[in-house]
mmCIF file of C-alpha atoms in Angstrom:
data_model
loop_
_atom_site.group_PDB
_atom_site.id
_atom_site.type_symbol
_atom_site.label_atom_id
_atom_site.label_comp_id
_atom_site.label_asym_id
_atom_site.label_seq_id
_atom_site.Cartn_x
_atom_site.Cartn_y
_atom_site.Cartn_z
ATOM 1 C CA MET A 1 40.451 -9.636 6.994
ATOM 2 C CA VAL A 2 40.012 -6.028 5.881
ATOM 3 C CA ALA A 3 43.241 -6.164 3.907
ATOM 4 C CA ASP A 4 41.903 -9.096 1.907
ATOM 5 C CA ARG A 5 39.021 -7.106 0.541
ATOM 6 C CA THR A 6 39.275 -5.662 -2.960
ATOM 7 C CA LEU A 7 38.777 -1.941 -3.495
ATOM 8 C CA TYR A 8 35.444 -2.698 -5.176
ATOM 9 C CA GLU A 9 34.278 -4.603 -2.085
ATOM 10 C CA GLU A 10 35.357 -1.727 0.169
ATOM 11 C CA VAL A 11 33.413 0.744 -1.965
ATOM 12 C CA THR A 12 30.333 -1.480 -1.933
ATOM 13 C CA ARG A 13 30.507 -1.915 1.836
ATOM 14 C CA ILE A 14 30.507 1.844 2.322
ATOM 15 C CA ALA A 15 27.656 2.265 -0.162
ATOM 16 C CA GLU A 16 25.617 -0.331 1.756
ATOM 17 C CA ASP A 17 25.516 1.999 4.751
ATOM 18 C CA TYR A 18 23.502 4.451 2.659
ATOM 19 C CA LEU A 19 21.786 2.412 -0.016
ATOM 20 C CA GLY A 20 21.274 -0.968 1.653
ATOM 21 C CA PRO A 21 20.586 -3.823 -0.775
ATOM 22 C CA ALA A 22 20.703 -1.347 -3.685
ATOM 23 C CA ALA A 23 24.383 -0.574 -2.997
ATOM 24 C CA SER A 24 26.187 -3.117 -5.173
ATOM 25 C CA ARG A 25 23.822 -2.506 -8.096
ATOM 26 C CA PHE A 26 24.357 1.251 -7.698
ATOM 27 C CA ILE A 27 28.157 0.977 -7.613
ATOM 28 C CA ASP A 28 28.163 -1.485 -10.534
ATOM 29 C CA ARG A 29 26.123 0.950 -12.637
ATOM 30 C CA LEU A 30 28.354 3.903 -11.804
ATOM 31 C CA ILE A 31 31.535 1.992 -12.620
ATOM 32 C CA SER A 32 30.306 0.471 -15.856
ATOM 33 C CA ASN A 33 28.340 3.472 -17.169
ATOM 34 C CA HIS A 34 30.652 6.301 -16.161
ATOM 35 C CA LEU A 35 34.089 4.775 -15.667
ATOM 36 C CA HIS A 36 33.516 2.322 -18.539
ATOM 37 C CA LYS A 37 35.148 -0.662 -16.890
ATOM 38 C CA ALA A 38 34.177 -3.845 -15.119
ATOM 39 C CA PRO A 39 33.394 -3.247 -11.406
ATOM 40 C CA GLN A 40 36.118 -5.656 -10.271
ATOM 41 C CA ASP A 41 38.715 -3.624 -12.202
ATOM 42 C CA LEU A 42 38.188 -0.551 -10.036
ATOM 43 C CA LYS A 43 41.507 1.067 -9.105
ATOM 44 C CA LYS A 44 42.508 3.714 -6.566
ATOM 45 C CA HIS A 45 42.909 6.363 -9.275
ATOM 46 C CA ASP A 46 39.242 5.837 -10.284
ATOM 47 C CA ILE A 47 37.973 6.883 -6.860
ATOM 48 C CA LYS A 48 38.087 10.620 -7.599
ATOM 49 C CA GLU A 49 35.795 10.269 -10.601
ATOM 50 C CA LEU A 50 33.621 7.782 -8.759
ATOM 51 C CA THR A 51 33.057 10.264 -5.907
ATOM 52 C CA THR A 52 32.025 12.955 -8.410
ATOM 53 C CA TRP A 53 29.387 10.679 -9.901
ATOM 54 C CA THR A 54 28.314 9.449 -6.483
ATOM 55 C CA ARG A 55 27.766 13.007 -5.221
ATOM 56 C CA LEU A 56 25.715 13.829 -8.326
ATOM 57 C CA ALA A 57 23.589 10.680 -8.151
ATOM 58 C CA VAL A 58 22.954 10.620 -4.400
ATOM 59 C CA SER A 59 22.046 14.338 -4.367
ATOM 60 C CA MET A 60 19.175 13.428 -6.662
ATOM 61 C CA ILE A 61 17.546 11.161 -4.086
ATOM 62 C CA THR A 62 18.127 13.082 -0.876
ATOM 63 C CA ASN A 63 18.239 16.679 0.252
ATOM 64 C CA GLU A 64 20.394 15.734 3.232
ATOM 65 C CA GLU A 65 23.636 17.443 2.334
ATOM 66 C CA GLU A 66 25.335 15.881 5.357
ATOM 67 C CA THR A 67 24.551 12.319 4.234
ATOM 68 C CA VAL A 68 25.856 13.007 0.719
ATOM 69 C CA GLU A 69 29.069 14.564 2.041
ATOM 70 C CA ASP A 70 29.619 11.760 4.537
ATOM 71 C CA PHE A 71 29.179 9.126 1.804
ATOM 72 C CA VAL A 72 31.520 10.933 -0.609
ATOM 73 C CA GLU A 73 34.132 11.595 2.077
ATOM 74 C CA ARG A 74 34.301 7.931 3.065
ATOM 75 C CA LEU A 75 34.758 6.938 -0.568
ATOM 76 C CA ARG A 76 37.406 9.609 -1.049
ATOM 77 C CA LEU A 77 39.459 8.192 1.820
ATOM 78 C CA LEU A 78 39.684 4.882 -0.082
ATOM 79 C CA GLY A 79 41.514 6.671 -2.880
ATOM 80 C CA GLY A 80 44.238 7.883 -0.557
ATOM 81 C CA LYS A 81 45.532 11.433 -0.989
ATOM 82 C CA LEU B 1 2.685 6.630 -19.932
ATOM 83 C CA LEU B 2 0.427 4.991 -17.338
ATOM 84 C CA LEU B 3 -1.563 3.309 -20.104
ATOM 85 C CA LYS B 4 1.572 2.091 -21.866
ATOM 86 C CA ARG B 5 3.212 0.334 -18.933
ATOM 87 C CA ASN B 6 0.452 -1.700 -17.336
ATOM 88 C CA ARG B 7 -2.316 -1.757 -19.878
ATOM 89 C CA LEU B 8 -4.640 -4.201 -18.139
ATOM 90 C CA VAL B 9 -4.614 -2.492 -14.732
ATOM 91 C CA SER B 10 -4.838 0.974 -16.292
ATOM 92 C CA LEU B 11 -7.767 -0.107 -18.470
ATOM 93 C CA LEU B 12 -9.506 -1.657 -15.475
ATOM 94 C CA ILE B 13 -9.218 1.619 -13.588
ATOM 95 C CA ILE B 14 -10.430 3.631 -16.608
ATOM 96 C CA VAL B 15 -13.443 1.324 -17.015
ATOM 97 C CA CYS B 16 -14.212 1.550 -13.275
ATOM 98 C CA THR B 17 -13.935 5.364 -13.432
ATOM 99 C CA LEU B 18 -16.326 5.589 -16.399
ATOM 100 C CA LEU B 19 -18.821 3.209 -14.788
ATOM 101 C CA TYR B 20 -18.574 4.986 -11.432
ATOM 102 C CA LEU B 21 -19.073 8.471 -12.863
ATOM 103 C CA GLY B 22 -21.652 7.164 -15.338
ATOM 104 C CA GLN B 23 -23.867 5.628 -12.668
ATOM 105 C CA ILE B 24 -23.765 8.897 -10.693
ATOM 106 C CA ILE B 25 -24.805 10.998 -13.690
ATOM 107 C CA PHE B 26 -27.158 8.704 -15.577
ATOM 108 C CA ILE B 27 -28.898 6.479 -13.023
ATOM 109 C CA LYS B 28 -31.757 8.122 -11.170
ATOM 110 C CA PRO B 29 -30.956 8.382 -7.440
ATOM 111 C CA ASP B 30 -33.087 6.687 -4.813
ATOM 112 C CA GLN B 31 -36.101 8.920 -4.043
ATOM 113 C CA ALA B 32 -36.057 7.803 -0.374
ATOM 114 C CA ILE B 33 -32.532 9.229 0.042
ATOM 115 C CA LEU B 34 -33.508 12.511 -1.636
ATOM 116 C CA ASN B 35 -36.515 12.814 0.705
ATOM 117 C CA LYS B 36 -34.497 11.913 3.788
ATOM 118 C CA TYR B 37 -31.874 14.621 3.261
ATOM 119 C CA HIS B 38 -34.276 17.072 1.510
ATOM 120 C CA ILE B 39 -32.108 17.443 -1.583
ATOM 121 C CA SER B 40 -32.865 17.644 -5.307
ATOM 122 C CA VAL B 41 -31.575 15.222 -7.955
ATOM 123 C CA THR B 42 -29.045 17.837 -9.148
ATOM 124 C CA THR B 43 -27.724 18.416 -5.601
ATOM 125 C CA ASP B 44 -27.429 14.638 -5.155
ATOM 126 C CA ILE B 45 -25.404 14.359 -8.379
ATOM 127 C CA PHE B 46 -23.107 17.256 -7.393
ATOM 128 C CA LEU B 47 -22.595 15.807 -3.913
ATOM 129 C CA ALA B 48 -21.817 12.368 -5.338
ATOM 130 C CA LEU B 49 -19.370 13.908 -7.829
ATOM 131 C CA ALA B 50 -17.697 15.943 -5.064
ATOM 132 C CA ILE B 51 -16.848 12.610 -3.434
ATOM 133 C CA ALA B 52 -16.284 10.603 -6.627
ATOM 134 C CA ILE B 53 -13.728 12.934 -8.214
ATOM 135 C CA PRO B 54 -11.250 12.895 -5.285
ATOM 136 C CA TYR B 55 -11.846 9.140 -5.089
ATOM 137 C CA VAL B 56 -10.888 8.681 -8.755
ATOM 138 C CA VAL B 57 -7.766 10.796 -8.133
ATOM 139 C CA ILE B 58 -6.876 8.375 -5.291
ATOM 140 C CA TRP B 59 -7.313 5.413 -7.693
ATOM 141 C CA ILE B 60 -4.854 7.068 -10.071
ATOM 142 C CA VAL B 61 -2.391 7.704 -7.204
ATOM 143 C CA SER B 62 -2.651 4.025 -6.213
ATOM 144 C CA LEU B 63 -2.020 3.013 -9.821
ATOM 145 C CA ILE B 64 1.028 5.297 -9.973
ATOM 146 C CA GLY B 65 2.267 3.741 -6.708
ATOM 147 C CA TYR B 66 1.913 0.252 -8.145
ATOM 148 C CA GLN B 67 3.615 1.213 -11.402
ATOM 149 C CA ARG B 68 6.588 2.721 -9.571
ATOM 150 C CA MET B 69 6.834 -0.433 -7.507
ATOM 151 C CA ASP B 70 6.632 -2.492 -10.707
ATOM 152 C CA SER B 71 9.457 -0.483 -12.339
ATOM 153 C CA TYR B 72 11.560 -0.904 -9.201
ATOM 154 C CA ILE B 73 10.934 -4.657 -9.148
ATOM 155 C CA ALA B 74 11.829 -4.925 -12.854
ATOM 156 C CA ASN B 75 15.204 -3.330 -12.028
ATOM 157 C CA ILE B 76 16.049 -5.704 -9.180
ATOM 158 C CA ARG B 77 14.677 -8.922 -10.700
ATOM 159 C CA GLY B 78 17.057 -11.794 -10.037
ATOM 160 C CA SER B 79 18.500 -10.258 -6.864
ATOM 161 C CA LYS B 80 17.857 -11.615 -3.356
ATOM 162 C CA ASP B 81 15.471 -8.828 -2.389
ATOM 163 C CA GLY B 82 13.872 -8.860 -5.859
ATOM 164 C CA GLU B 83 11.776 -11.965 -5.206
ATOM 165 C CA ALA B 84 10.522 -10.670 -1.848
ATOM 166 C CA MET B 85 9.747 -7.213 -3.252
ATOM 167 C CA ASN B 86 7.937 -8.831 -6.179
ATOM 168 C CA LEU B 87 5.464 -10.387 -3.729
ATOM 169 C CA VAL B 88 4.954 -7.063 -1.939
ATOM 170 C CA GLY B 89 4.378 -5.525 -5.400
ATOM 171 C CA ILE B 90 1.679 -8.112 -6.252
ATOM 172 C CA GLY B 91 -0.028 -7.260 -2.953
ATOM 173 C CA ILE B 92 0.113 -3.544 -3.805
ATOM 174 C CA LEU B 93 -1.387 -4.307 -7.228
ATOM 175 C CA LEU B 94 -4.350 -6.050 -5.553
ATOM 176 C CA LEU B 95 -4.716 -3.098 -3.157
ATOM 177 C CA ALA B 96 -4.772 -0.724 -6.142
ATOM 178 C CA ILE B 97 -7.518 -2.826 -7.781
ATOM 179 C CA TRP B 98 -9.429 -3.203 -4.510
ATOM 180 C CA LEU B 99 -10.416 0.455 -4.212
ATOM 181 C CA PRO B 100 -12.185 0.962 -7.570
ATOM 182 C CA VAL B 101 -13.722 -2.519 -7.701
ATOM 183 C CA THR B 102 -15.262 -2.354 -4.216
ATOM 184 C CA THR B 103 -16.428 1.250 -4.708
ATOM 185 C CA LEU B 104 -18.227 0.177 -7.859
ATOM 186 C CA LEU B 105 -19.755 -2.821 -6.119
ATOM 187 C CA ASP B 106 -20.882 -0.596 -3.226
ATOM 188 C CA SER B 107 -22.654 1.679 -5.673
ATOM 189 C CA LEU B 108 -24.236 -1.417 -7.196
ATOM 190 C CA ILE B 109 -26.137 -1.798 -3.892
ATOM 191 C CA ARG B 110 -27.625 1.658 -4.423
ATOM 192 C CA HIS B 111 -28.817 0.781 -7.912
ATOM 193 C CA ALA B 112 -29.462 -2.949 -7.453
ATOM 194 C CA SER B 113 -32.924 -2.844 -9.032
ATOM 195 C CA THR B 114 -31.535 -1.199 -12.194
ATOM 196 C CA PHE B 115 -29.352 -4.280 -12.680
ATOM 197 C CA HIS B 116 -32.170 -6.725 -11.811
ATOM 198 C CA LEU B 117 -30.435 -7.663 -8.577
ATOM 199 C CA THR B 118 -31.937 -7.894 -5.124
ATOM 200 C CA VAL B 119 -30.297 -5.541 -2.593
ATOM 201 C CA ALA B 120 -29.414 -8.625 -0.515
ATOM 202 C CA ASN B 121 -27.438 -10.154 -3.388
ATOM 203 C CA ALA B 122 -25.726 -6.846 -4.173
ATOM 204 C CA VAL B 123 -24.654 -6.580 -0.492
ATOM 205 C CA ARG B 124 -23.379 -10.174 -0.543
ATOM 206 C CA ILE B 125 -21.391 -9.584 -3.767
ATOM 207 C CA SER B 126 -19.826 -6.451 -2.262
ATOM 208 C CA ASN B 127 -18.917 -8.145 1.048
ATOM 209 C CA TYR B 128 -17.361 -11.239 -0.496
ATOM 210 C CA ALA B 129 -15.557 -9.354 -3.294
ATOM 211 C CA ASN B 130 -13.923 -7.264 -0.593
ATOM 212 C CA ILE B 131 -12.571 -10.369 1.116
ATOM 213 C CA LEU B 132 -11.580 -12.029 -2.172
ATOM 214 C CA LEU B 133 -9.376 -9.055 -3.060
ATOM 215 C CA LEU B 134 -7.992 -8.082 0.338
ATOM 216 C CA LEU B 135 -7.251 -11.548 1.736
ATOM 217 C CA PRO B 136 -4.764 -12.522 -1.000
ATOM 218 C CA ALA B 137 -3.384 -8.945 -1.074
ATOM 219 C CA PHE B 138 -2.444 -8.979 2.609
ATOM 220 C CA VAL B 139 -1.283 -12.622 2.648
ATOM 221 C CA ILE B 140 0.992 -12.077 -0.385
ATOM 222 C CA CYS B 141 2.356 -8.823 1.116
ATOM 223 C CA TYR B 142 3.009 -10.708 4.359
ATOM 224 C CA VAL B 143 4.941 -13.502 2.619
ATOM 225 C CA GLY B 144 7.005 -10.869 0.788
ATOM 226 C CA SER B 145 7.717 -8.896 3.966
ATOM 227 C CA ARG B 146 8.693 -12.102 5.781
ATOM 228 C CA ARG B 147 11.141 -13.009 2.998
ATOM 229 C CA LEU B 148 12.667 -9.541 3.241
ATOM 230 C CA LEU B 149 13.253 -10.104 6.958
ATOM 231 C CA GLU B 150 14.834 -13.483 6.275
ATOM 232 C CA LEU B 151 17.465 -11.741 4.128
ATOM 233 C CA ILE B 152 18.870 -10.115 7.248
ATOM 234 C CA ARG B 153 21.620 -12.129 8.851
ATOM 235 C CA SER B 154 21.040 -13.287 12.453
ATOM 236 C CA TRP B 155 17.403 -12.310 12.204
ATOM 237 C CA ARG B 156 15.079 -13.385 15.010
ATOM 238 C CA MET B 157 11.428 -12.490 15.579
ATOM 239 C CA PRO B 158 11.427 -10.145 18.589
ATOM 240 C CA SER B 159 9.283 -10.854 21.638
ATOM 241 C CA THR B 160 7.175 -7.747 20.905
ATOM 242 C CA ILE B 161 5.249 -9.886 18.401
ATOM 243 C CA ALA B 162 3.468 -11.367 21.448
ATOM 244 C CA TYR B 163 2.188 -7.898 22.405
ATOM 245 C CA VAL B 164 1.017 -7.223 18.854
ATOM 246 C CA THR B 165 -0.856 -10.535 18.809
ATOM 247 C CA THR B 166 -2.370 -9.972 22.266
ATOM 248 C CA ALA B 167 -3.631 -6.514 21.280
ATOM 249 C CA TYR B 168 -5.023 -7.998 18.072
ATOM 250 C CA ILE B 169 -6.889 -10.764 19.922
ATOM 251 C CA ALA B 170 -8.526 -8.079 22.081
ATOM 252 C CA PHE B 171 -9.465 -6.092 18.978
ATOM 253 C CA ALA B 172 -10.766 -9.234 17.207
ATOM 254 C CA SER B 173 -13.044 -10.000 20.174
ATOM 255 C CA PHE B 174 -14.341 -6.435 20.115
ATOM 256 C CA TYR B 175 -14.995 -6.584 16.364
ATOM 257 C CA THR B 176 -16.851 -9.910 16.662
ATOM 258 C CA TRP B 177 -18.971 -8.432 19.452
ATOM 259 C CA LEU B 178 -19.671 -5.338 17.323
ATOM 260 C CA VAL B 179 -20.765 -7.443 14.337
ATOM 261 C CA LEU B 180 -23.039 -9.656 16.435
ATOM 262 C CA HIS B 181 -24.620 -6.607 18.092
ATOM 263 C CA ASP B 182 -25.333 -4.868 14.807
ATOM 264 C CA PRO B 183 -29.152 -4.679 14.757
ATOM 265 C CA VAL B 184 -29.256 -4.684 10.946
ATOM 266 C CA ARG B 185 -26.755 -7.466 10.297
ATOM 267 C CA LYS B 186 -29.388 -9.920 9.003
ATOM 268 C CA PHE B 187 -32.371 -7.828 7.932
ATOM 269 C CA GLY B 188 -32.722 -4.230 6.804
ATOM 270 C CA VAL B 189 -35.013 -1.909 8.783
ATOM 271 C CA HIS B 190 -36.603 1.496 8.083
ATOM 272 C CA GLY B 191 -34.876 2.023 4.764
ATOM 273 C CA VAL B 192 -31.479 0.876 6.081
ATOM 274 C CA ASN B 193 -30.000 -2.071 4.185
ATOM 275 C CA ALA B 194 -28.793 -5.056 6.195
ATOM 276 C CA THR B 195 -25.023 -5.289 6.622
ATOM 277 C CA PHE B 196 -24.756 -8.932 5.535
ATOM 278 C CA TYR B 197 -28.180 -10.546 4.829
ATOM 279 C CA GLU B 198 -26.813 -13.801 6.261
ATOM 280 C CA PRO B 199 -27.467 -15.894 9.391
ATOM 281 C CA ASP B 200 -25.018 -15.392 12.272
ATOM 282 C CA TRP B 201 -23.111 -18.649 11.754
ATOM 283 C CA LEU B 202 -22.488 -17.771 8.099
ATOM 284 C CA ILE B 203 -21.482 -14.198 9.019
ATOM 285 C CA LEU B 204 -18.930 -15.545 11.493
ATOM 286 C CA LEU B 205 -17.633 -18.330 9.286
ATOM 287 C CA THR B 206 -17.442 -16.605 5.910
ATOM 288 C CA ILE B 207 -17.049 -12.926 6.753
ATOM 289 C CA VAL B 208 -15.781 -12.202 10.274
ATOM 290 C CA ILE B 209 -13.113 -14.937 10.428
ATOM 291 C CA PRO B 210 -11.673 -14.244 6.928
ATOM 292 C CA ARG B 211 -11.653 -10.502 7.689
ATOM 293 C CA LEU B 212 -9.873 -11.012 11.009
ATOM 294 C CA ILE B 213 -7.308 -13.268 9.298
ATOM 295 C CA MET B 214 -6.656 -10.830 6.461
ATOM 296 C CA TRP B 215 -6.306 -7.847 8.796
ATOM 297 C CA TYR B 216 -3.887 -9.819 10.944
ATOM 298 C CA TYR B 217 -1.749 -10.555 7.903
ATOM 299 C CA GLY B 218 -1.953 -6.870 6.976
ATOM 300 C CA ILE B 219 -0.795 -5.820 10.448
ATOM 301 C CA LEU B 220 2.008 -8.422 10.394
ATOM 302 C CA THR B 221 3.133 -7.101 6.986
ATOM 303 C CA VAL B 222 3.465 -3.587 8.402
ATOM 304 C CA TYR B 223 5.225 -4.946 11.499
ATOM 305 C CA ASN B 224 7.653 -6.986 9.365
ATOM 306 C CA LEU B 225 8.426 -3.990 7.159
ATOM 307 C CA TYR B 226 8.981 -1.894 10.268
ATOM 308 C CA LEU B 227 11.408 -4.544 11.633
ATOM 309 C CA TYR B 228 13.117 -4.793 8.251
ATOM 310 C CA ARG B 229 13.483 -1.010 8.200
ATOM 311 C CA THR B 230 15.160 -0.981 11.607
ATOM 312 C CA ARG B 231 17.584 -3.790 10.759
ATOM 313 C CA VAL B 232 18.503 -3.371 7.125
ATOM 314 C CA ASN B 233 21.593 -1.413 6.125
ATOM 315 C CA GLY B 234 21.298 1.854 4.219
ATOM 316 C CA SER B 235 19.924 5.093 5.614
ATOM 317 C CA LEU B 236 18.388 6.171 2.282
ATOM 318 C CA TYR B 237 16.935 2.725 1.583
ATOM 319 C CA ARG B 238 15.427 2.667 5.092
ATOM 320 C CA GLU B 239 13.595 5.941 4.350
ATOM 321 C CA ALA B 240 11.946 4.335 1.318
ATOM 322 C CA ILE B 241 10.949 1.198 3.251
ATOM 323 C CA GLY B 242 9.595 3.422 6.063
ATOM 324 C CA LEU B 243 7.327 5.264 3.612
ATOM 325 C CA LEU B 244 6.125 1.962 2.156
ATOM 326 C CA ALA B 245 5.392 0.597 5.653
ATOM 327 C CA LEU B 246 3.509 3.779 6.578
ATOM 328 C CA GLY B 247 1.446 3.612 3.400
ATOM 329 C CA LEU B 248 0.584 -0.061 3.856
ATOM 330 C CA GLY B 249 -0.212 0.640 7.516
ATOM 331 C CA GLY B 250 -2.618 3.333 6.342
ATOM 332 C CA VAL B 251 -4.334 0.970 3.891
ATOM 333 C CA VAL B 252 -4.712 -1.734 6.577
ATOM 334 C CA SER B 253 -6.164 0.855 8.981
ATOM 335 C CA ILE B 254 -8.626 2.096 6.357
ATOM 336 C CA ALA B 255 -9.692 -1.451 5.478
ATOM 337 C CA ILE B 256 -10.436 -1.980 9.196
ATOM 338 C CA ILE B 257 -12.102 1.414 9.781
ATOM 339 C CA LEU B 258 -14.404 0.944 6.771
ATOM 340 C CA ARG B 259 -15.595 -2.405 8.118
ATOM 341 C CA LEU B 260 -16.042 -1.008 11.626
ATOM 342 C CA PHE B 261 -18.238 1.704 10.107
ATOM 343 C CA GLN B 262 -20.195 -0.999 8.293
ATOM 344 C CA SER B 263 -21.190 -2.435 11.680
ATOM 345 C CA VAL B 264 -22.449 0.891 13.005
ATOM 346 C CA THR B 265 -24.597 1.692 9.959
ATOM 347 C CA THR B 266 -27.608 2.531 12.112
ATOM 348 C CA THR B 267 -25.612 5.187 14.020
ATOM 349 C CA LEU B 268 -24.187 6.597 10.787
ATOM 350 C CA ASN B 269 -27.680 6.668 9.343
ATOM 351 C CA ASN B 270 -28.697 9.155 12.041
ATOM 352 C CA LEU B 271 -25.974 11.631 11.061
ATOM 353 C CA SER B 272 -26.915 14.755 9.151
ATOM 354 C CA LEU B 273 -25.832 15.111 5.528
ATOM 355 C CA GLY B 274 -23.093 17.598 6.542
ATOM 356 C CA GLN B 275 -21.700 15.210 9.170
ATOM 357 C CA LEU B 276 -21.774 12.332 6.697
ATOM 358 C CA VAL B 277 -19.893 14.336 4.070
ATOM 359 C CA LEU B 278 -17.331 15.303 6.740
ATOM 360 C CA VAL B 279 -16.797 11.638 7.697
ATOM 361 C CA VAL B 280 -16.420 10.696 4.028
ATOM 362 C CA TYR B 281 -13.882 13.476 3.437
ATOM 363 C CA ILE B 282 -11.831 12.475 6.497
ATOM 364 C CA LEU B 283 -11.752 8.916 5.128
ATOM 365 C CA LEU B 284 -10.793 10.178 1.669
ATOM 366 C CA ILE B 285 -7.910 12.172 3.165
ATOM 367 C CA LEU B 286 -6.732 9.073 5.068
ATOM 368 C CA ILE B 287 -6.962 6.858 1.977
ATOM 369 C CA ALA B 288 -5.181 9.458 -0.170
ATOM 370 C CA THR B 289 -2.380 9.865 2.402
ATOM 371 C CA ALA B 290 -1.847 6.098 2.607
ATOM 372 C CA TYR B 291 -1.573 5.651 -1.159
ATOM 373 C CA VAL B 292 0.638 8.748 -1.502
ATOM 374 C CA PHE B 293 3.039 7.206 1.054
ATOM 375 C CA ILE B 294 3.105 3.941 -0.928
ATOM 376 C CA ALA B 295 3.744 5.860 -4.167
ATOM 377 C CA LYS B 296 6.477 7.975 -2.501
ATOM 378 C CA GLY B 297 8.201 4.929 -0.989
ATOM 379 C CA ALA B 298 8.043 3.071 -4.305
ATOM 380 C CA GLN B 299 9.370 6.160 -6.120
ATOM 381 C CA LYS B 300 12.296 6.451 -3.735
ATOM 382 C CA MET B 301 13.207 2.785 -4.194
ATOM 383 C CA GLN B 302 12.800 3.096 -7.959
ATOM 384 C CA ARG B 303 15.172 6.091 -8.024
ATOM 385 C CA LEU B 304 17.775 4.189 -5.999
ATOM 386 C CA GLU B 305 17.871 1.660 -8.836
ATOM 387 C CA GLU B 306 17.870 4.121 -11.689
ATOM 388 C CA LEU B 307 20.688 6.455 -10.669
#
């Protein structure tokens, strides 16, 4: 089942753990505004840039460093090494 | 910025503020009140302003809370949670309007003769306006909160709802008893206005029952939001919902406390001026805290959608 999921779906699932119903909208905005591509076209090599933007954006809504790092780390793992 | 976004609501609050401050400054206070507390007209005006100014600040906070909620809803329109949140937002709008409108109507009682009204009619207008604003506000918030819960997969109402309802039935019986034992519920005595100026059957049918229904919906809204908060995904989103639930819980509590106070007018009437001011300030702090929580929760949700 997990293998059938696209990278975009994996990213959104992780984001849901932090942002709830706002997750897919958040990820869509990051991908289209900062990576300048359609969300479904997200590739492994985009993950690095996506984590940079995620860290920046999420730090603006919470002071919990641990939460931000946890979120970013989980996304980073999706990009491989 | 406030004026630009929601012109009608902002204008309503500006008009209410001007009327509220205007009646304090320009309408001569009741001589009986001045004699009772041994204060001059100037002291009365300063005292009234010392309460009115924080109150107006609270109105502005409630307006900011609503506007943040409105911006958030505009961002999520069309999504599954958008429709449910829109209903909660309409409820919050009515709660933001409720404060200034009912405060103005309460001061109308004080100056009824200036507006060629009998005190009895001014009291009736105030009582029914309160219900007309709060009943739809809490019912709409409840429907919204219920729809939010329905978005959660495998959602079931927990058995604790029975305890909430049981506790509420006990409270409702107590409140009904309190209202029917209020010695000034039908007629005013010794300079104290009556609470309702209605016969008992009309008090029960048109005031007590609607109030008990609207409070119940208010409590259920807070309970639903609490359940939603515990079951929805997203630690940061849950924080925002928690603040919103706390704020709405505060507003429901204040709506209840204010009406409980209304039924013990004779006791409150025996308090000294200092004690009365203290009670008013405690209430103002509670009201301010509740609306600040709503504004904070709405702001957090708005920021989640704007990043």
